[in-house]
């Protein structure tokens, strides 16, 4: 009779703070059960898994039950009948007959990464997976950790997520830690070394990205000219006649009609082939991590506003991007200040007292932050003092609407901008005492289908915003995704790019995020989302500034945010002006960014098509310049394991890089 091995306990960290736990139990040889729970920012997965492995470390069966990030139900199954593997998940159901493959669950704990890595290593480094694709695991290096006598192996795991992950295992092939894009899982007895492990992940990621930068950045010593392009002029909200644009050492030097352009000896010449040249796009709501730079530049996003981060990590990352050591956009930071509660978001600063919060404002001001951002658990009573101090020091004040207060009260307290369209709308939808530190801040939007936009409450808020010049960081795209995503279906917003993505990411996008018990619940979300677009149009018609942000980092969602503005009723020309010139001016960069003019930063994108006719042409990007450095989306997407969407423009006359 076999004896069950002792349970293994792991700690889960995000932004340097513990916010979850994983317990692994080996009930008999080859059979494992896991219990995973995480709580960060009022949300988190809770999953129970059981799996049985064969001698090749491939799962024979696998069950996953519980709830996903936003509370959606999870009931996932893998089974084996003879030579046939069958599975059912939120993303799809299917079967495979023949040689067994590794199954990747749609919803699972981080421990599934270790299962995948072991199977790939046992197969020689790469293994085919279900439903499609491959996973690879490779030994990168050895390192040392306190309390472990022998060196620890560090593996890189590719193919499970959109970004590589790193896994540490000891000489006996026991999992020590999983490092995944800023989050980490670590064996309980080594939990006090989470800071060292986070530093190791940063070191490995930066080394990888430095190597990528040598392959994707095209920098020329000579002037560079792109000819035969129509330039979007945001002041006229129109395209020019065919033009020729030259830049040198990161700055635009000439913008002249194509018919009058005179070639200069030694310059590099690129054929724009009649395409549209558009100043770089903005994501006005980002939380950047190192790999995000590749996604943003591939999508033509050359400037982002970071809306909350681990402060030291953000400072180091933006320094690398600004110096061109690794690829990434210009990032304008926001100083994140959250209140302490069981629902706190683990970012920025979480002060214990009002004096601590005021000191955080001064800390951000001294380091040149553009603004402070206030979050859900902040005491509303602290906001007037924080806003006054921020304004005294020249910082703007933006944020969520803290729990148990209203947009009107926060505008009165000193807000300059509200973050997220749902945070604004909740002021018209919630009853007193409802707690928005929980997923209610999303799920309450199911009530919006009955919202009267001609009500006194709506008019009162709109007047306050218009009179005070209060803008809205919309993030409509993430609201659309969370409200309308359904299991086993492709959201129309994702259709233009999803088939190009790695298989595991495609499955993640075919899930239901919101909790619901029947079709009536989901119908309420379907009928409420159009009201979100009506609110955006209403704000625009009242002259209230709109700032297109995503709360995502793939770049594709920036394109969708602009499409949603057009669906709401703005013209493509208005949307492109907002996305370029207006955003740059709002961030204090209007003197150097936002339009294609002599002396401004050579940060722009070449489109195949006319976005004034079809805003979706912003997806057809052939080339991106960021501070004069040229990037080809074809090369960036190849590095990311994404099937490219376009080919680079032709080089008419080359030059040395």
PDB file of N, CA and C in Angstrom, residues 49-96:
ATOM      1  N   UNK A  49      -7.628  21.313  -9.292  1.00  0.00           N
ATOM      2  CA  UNK A  49      -7.276  20.470 -10.433  1.00  0.00           C
ATOM      3  C   UNK A  49      -6.863  19.082  -9.960  1.00  0.00           C
ATOM      4  N   UNK A  50      -7.179  18.093 -10.763  1.00  0.00           N
ATOM      5  CA  UNK A  50      -6.633  16.755 -10.576  1.00  0.00           C
ATOM      6  C   UNK A  50      -6.116  16.282 -11.919  1.00  0.00           C
ATOM      7  N   UNK A  51      -4.956  15.641 -11.918  1.00  0.00           N
ATOM      8  CA  UNK A  51      -4.408  15.097 -13.156  1.00  0.00           C
ATOM      9  C   UNK A  51      -3.626  13.833 -12.857  1.00  0.00           C
ATOM     10  N   UNK A  52      -3.571  12.974 -13.884  1.00  0.00           N
ATOM     11  CA  UNK A  52      -2.856  11.701 -13.788  1.00  0.00           C
ATOM     12  C   UNK A  52      -1.884  11.631 -14.953  1.00  0.00           C
ATOM     13  N   UNK A  53      -0.601  11.401 -14.634  1.00  0.00           N
ATOM     14  CA  UNK A  53       0.453  11.414 -15.637  1.00  0.00           C
ATOM     15  C   UNK A  53       0.944  10.003 -15.930  1.00  0.00           C
ATOM     16  N   UNK A  54       1.367   9.794 -17.203  1.00  0.00           N
ATOM     17  CA  UNK A  54       1.962   8.508 -17.548  1.00  0.00           C
ATOM     18  C   UNK A  54       3.478   8.584 -17.344  1.00  0.00           C
ATOM     19  N   UNK A  55       4.192   7.531 -17.764  1.00  0.00           N
ATOM     20  CA  UNK A  55       5.632   7.504 -17.516  1.00  0.00           C
ATOM     21  C   UNK A  55       6.406   8.487 -18.382  1.00  0.00           C
ATOM     22  N   UNK A  56       5.742   9.088 -19.391  1.00  0.00           N
ATOM     23  CA  UNK A  56       6.378  10.146 -20.199  1.00  0.00           C
ATOM     24  C   UNK A  56       5.976  11.534 -19.702  1.00  0.00           C
ATOM     25  N   UNK A  57       5.303  11.565 -18.549  1.00  0.00           N
ATOM     26  CA  UNK A  57       4.849  12.806 -17.911  1.00  0.00           C
ATOM     27  C   UNK A  57       3.778  13.519 -18.723  1.00  0.00           C
ATOM     28  N   UNK A  58       3.048  12.760 -19.537  1.00  0.00           N
ATOM     29  CA  UNK A  58       1.908  13.284 -20.280  1.00  0.00           C
ATOM     30  C   UNK A  58       0.633  13.011 -19.498  1.00  0.00           C
ATOM     31  N   UNK A  59      -0.301  13.947 -19.474  1.00  0.00           N
ATOM     32  CA  UNK A  59      -1.540  13.726 -18.717  1.00  0.00           C
ATOM     33  C   UNK A  59      -2.449  12.707 -19.391  1.00  0.00           C
ATOM     34  N   UNK A  60      -2.912  11.739 -18.596  1.00  0.00           N
ATOM     35  CA  UNK A  60      -3.912  10.777 -19.057  1.00  0.00           C
ATOM     36  C   UNK A  60      -5.311  11.339 -18.861  1.00  0.00           C
ATOM     37  N   UNK A  61      -5.495  12.043 -17.792  1.00  0.00           N
ATOM     38  CA  UNK A  61      -6.756  12.755 -17.559  1.00  0.00           C
ATOM     39  C   UNK A  61      -6.461  14.000 -16.739  1.00  0.00           C
ATOM     40  N   UNK A  62      -7.373  14.949 -16.832  1.00  0.00           N
ATOM     41  CA  UNK A  62      -7.160  16.245 -16.164  1.00  0.00           C
ATOM     42  C   UNK A  62      -8.529  16.870 -15.938  1.00  0.00           C
ATOM     43  N   UNK A  63      -8.783  17.327 -14.731  1.00  0.00           N
ATOM     44  CA  UNK A  63     -10.013  18.066 -14.444  1.00  0.00           C
ATOM     45  C   UNK A  63      -9.649  19.394 -13.792  1.00  0.00           C
ATOM     46  N   UNK A  64     -10.379  20.434 -14.152  1.00  0.00           N
ATOM     47  CA  UNK A  64     -10.199  21.757 -13.559  1.00  0.00           C
ATOM     48  C   UNK A  64     -11.587  22.293 -13.224  1.00  0.00           C
ATOM     49  N   UNK A  65     -11.799  22.652 -11.974  1.00  0.00           N
ATOM     50  CA  UNK A  65     -13.075  23.203 -11.530  1.00  0.00           C
ATOM     51  C   UNK A  65     -12.825  24.436 -10.673  1.00  0.00           C
ATOM     52  N   UNK A  66     -13.733  25.402 -10.779  1.00  0.00           N
ATOM     53  CA  UNK A  66     -13.623  26.597  -9.962  1.00  0.00           C
ATOM     54  C   UNK A  66     -14.094  27.824 -10.698  1.00  0.00           C
ATOM     55  N   UNK A  67     -13.425  28.943 -10.459  1.00  0.00           N
ATOM     56  CA  UNK A  67     -13.780  30.211 -11.101  1.00  0.00           C
ATOM     57  C   UNK A  67     -12.517  30.879 -11.623  1.00  0.00           C
ATOM     58  N   UNK A  68     -12.679  31.625 -12.715  1.00  0.00           N
ATOM     59  CA  UNK A  68     -11.545  32.301 -13.338  1.00  0.00           C
ATOM     60  C   UNK A  68     -11.380  33.697 -12.754  1.00  0.00           C
ATOM     61  N   UNK A  69     -10.531  34.499 -13.384  1.00  0.00           N
ATOM     62  CA  UNK A  69     -10.136  35.807 -12.869  1.00  0.00           C
ATOM     63  C   UNK A  69     -11.306  36.664 -12.395  1.00  0.00           C
ATOM     64  N   UNK A  70     -12.347  36.797 -13.244  1.00  0.00           N
ATOM     65  CA  UNK A  70     -13.473  37.674 -12.935  1.00  0.00           C
ATOM     66  C   UNK A  70     -14.684  36.920 -12.387  1.00  0.00           C
ATOM     67  N   UNK A  71     -14.512  35.638 -12.079  1.00  0.00           N
ATOM     68  CA  UNK A  71     -15.596  34.887 -11.473  1.00  0.00           C
ATOM     69  C   UNK A  71     -16.349  33.969 -12.405  1.00  0.00           C
ATOM     70  N   UNK A  72     -15.922  33.881 -13.682  1.00  0.00           N
ATOM     71  CA  UNK A  72     -16.572  32.970 -14.613  1.00  0.00           C
ATOM     72  C   UNK A  72     -16.358  31.520 -14.212  1.00  0.00           C
ATOM     73  N   UNK A  73     -17.372  30.682 -14.402  1.00  0.00           N
ATOM     74  CA  UNK A  73     -17.294  29.279 -13.997  1.00  0.00           C
ATOM     75  C   UNK A  73     -16.334  28.501 -14.887  1.00  0.00           C
ATOM     76  N   UNK A  74     -15.557  27.602 -14.274  1.00  0.00           N
ATOM     77  CA  UNK A  74     -14.605  26.754 -14.989  1.00  0.00           C
ATOM     78  C   UNK A  74     -14.938  25.296 -14.700  1.00  0.00           C
ATOM     79  N   UNK A  75     -15.167  24.516 -15.764  1.00  0.00           N
ATOM     80  CA  UNK A  75     -15.361  23.065 -15.658  1.00  0.00           C
ATOM     81  C   UNK A  75     -14.676  22.452 -16.874  1.00  0.00           C
ATOM     82  N   UNK A  76     -13.404  22.120 -16.734  1.00  0.00           N
ATOM     83  CA  UNK A  76     -12.599  21.652 -17.860  1.00  0.00           C
ATOM     84  C   UNK A  76     -12.221  20.191 -17.652  1.00  0.00           C
ATOM     85  N   UNK A  77     -12.235  19.412 -18.753  1.00  0.00           N
ATOM     86  CA  UNK A  77     -11.986  17.982 -18.658  1.00  0.00           C
ATOM     87  C   UNK A  77     -11.110  17.487 -19.802  1.00  0.00           C
ATOM     88  N   UNK A  78     -10.164  16.585 -19.466  1.00  0.00           N
ATOM     89  CA  UNK A  78      -9.422  15.796 -20.444  1.00  0.00           C
ATOM     90  C   UNK A  78      -9.558  14.338 -20.040  1.00  0.00           C
ATOM     91  N   UNK A  79      -9.834  13.477 -21.022  1.00  0.00           N
ATOM     92  CA  UNK A  79      -9.944  12.055 -20.725  1.00  0.00           C
ATOM     93  C   UNK A  79      -9.301  11.256 -21.844  1.00  0.00           C
ATOM     94  N   UNK A  80      -8.996   9.987 -21.551  1.00  0.00           N
ATOM     95  CA  UNK A  80      -8.379   9.086 -22.515  1.00  0.00           C
ATOM     96  C   UNK A  80      -9.221   7.833 -22.618  1.00  0.00           C
ATOM     97  N   UNK A  81      -9.611   7.488 -23.853  1.00  0.00           N
ATOM     98  CA  UNK A  81     -10.380   6.276 -24.127  1.00  0.00           C
ATOM     99  C   UNK A  81      -9.646   5.513 -25.209  1.00  0.00           C
ATOM    100  N   UNK A  82      -8.901   4.485 -24.796  1.00  0.00           N
ATOM    101  CA  UNK A  82      -8.085   3.773 -25.767  1.00  0.00           C
ATOM    102  C   UNK A  82      -6.961   4.673 -26.250  1.00  0.00           C
ATOM    103  N   UNK A  83      -6.938   4.950 -27.559  1.00  0.00           N
ATOM    104  CA  UNK A  83      -5.916   5.824 -28.136  1.00  0.00           C
ATOM    105  C   UNK A  83      -6.452   7.225 -28.405  1.00  0.00           C
ATOM    106  N   UNK A  84      -7.646   7.512 -27.915  1.00  0.00           N
ATOM    107  CA  UNK A  84      -8.278   8.801 -28.215  1.00  0.00           C
ATOM    108  C   UNK A  84      -8.292   9.695 -26.973  1.00  0.00           C
ATOM    109  N   UNK A  85      -7.734  10.880 -27.126  1.00  0.00           N
ATOM    110  CA  UNK A  85      -7.807  11.911 -26.096  1.00  0.00           C
ATOM    111  C   UNK A  85      -8.980  12.836 -26.428  1.00  0.00           C
ATOM    112  N   UNK A  86      -9.809  13.114 -25.438  1.00  0.00           N
ATOM    113  CA  UNK A  86     -10.949  14.014 -25.629  1.00  0.00           C
ATOM    114  C   UNK A  86     -10.917  15.080 -24.554  1.00  0.00           C
ATOM    115  N   UNK A  87     -11.351  16.266 -24.921  1.00  0.00           N
ATOM    116  CA  UNK A  87     -11.336  17.356 -23.951  1.00  0.00           C
ATOM    117  C   UNK A  87     -12.507  18.292 -24.182  1.00  0.00           C
ATOM    118  N   UNK A  88     -12.862  18.974 -23.120  1.00  0.00           N
ATOM    119  CA  UNK A  88     -13.874  20.031 -23.190  1.00  0.00           C
ATOM    120  C   UNK A  88     -13.426  21.160 -22.269  1.00  0.00           C
ATOM    121  N   UNK A  89     -13.536  22.374 -22.780  1.00  0.00           N
ATOM    122  CA  UNK A  89     -13.095  23.541 -22.024  1.00  0.00           C
ATOM    123  C   UNK A  89     -13.964  24.724 -22.415  1.00  0.00           C
ATOM    124  N   UNK A  90     -13.702  25.865 -21.795  1.00  0.00           N
ATOM    125  CA  UNK A  90     -14.411  27.073 -22.205  1.00  0.00           C
ATOM    126  C   UNK A  90     -14.143  27.392 -23.670  1.00  0.00           C
ATOM    127  N   UNK A  91     -12.931  27.086 -24.136  1.00  0.00           N
ATOM    128  CA  UNK A  91     -12.540  27.481 -25.492  1.00  0.00           C
ATOM    129  C   UNK A  91     -13.123  26.582 -26.566  1.00  0.00           C
ATOM    130  N   UNK A  92     -13.194  25.277 -26.300  1.00  0.00           N
ATOM    131  CA  UNK A  92     -13.685  24.355 -27.316  1.00  0.00           C
ATOM    132  C   UNK A  92     -13.821  22.966 -26.715  1.00  0.00           C
ATOM    133  N   UNK A  93     -14.361  22.045 -27.533  1.00  0.00           N
ATOM    134  CA  UNK A  93     -14.269  20.633 -27.213  1.00  0.00           C
ATOM    135  C   UNK A  93     -13.692  19.932 -28.431  1.00  0.00           C
ATOM    136  N   UNK A  94     -12.957  18.867 -28.183  1.00  0.00           N
ATOM    137  CA  UNK A  94     -12.327  18.196 -29.308  1.00  0.00           C
ATOM    138  C   UNK A  94     -11.794  16.842 -28.906  1.00  0.00           C
ATOM    139  N   UNK A  95     -11.211  16.150 -29.889  1.00  0.00           N
ATOM    140  CA  UNK A  95     -10.615  14.846 -29.640  1.00  0.00           C
ATOM    141  C   UNK A  95      -9.442  14.647 -30.580  1.00  0.00           C
ATOM    142  N   UNK A  96      -8.557  13.770 -30.173  1.00  0.00           N
ATOM    143  CA  UNK A  96      -7.375  13.459 -30.970  1.00  0.00           C
ATOM    144  C   UNK A  96      -7.081  11.980 -30.836  1.00  0.00           C
TER     145      UNK A  96
END
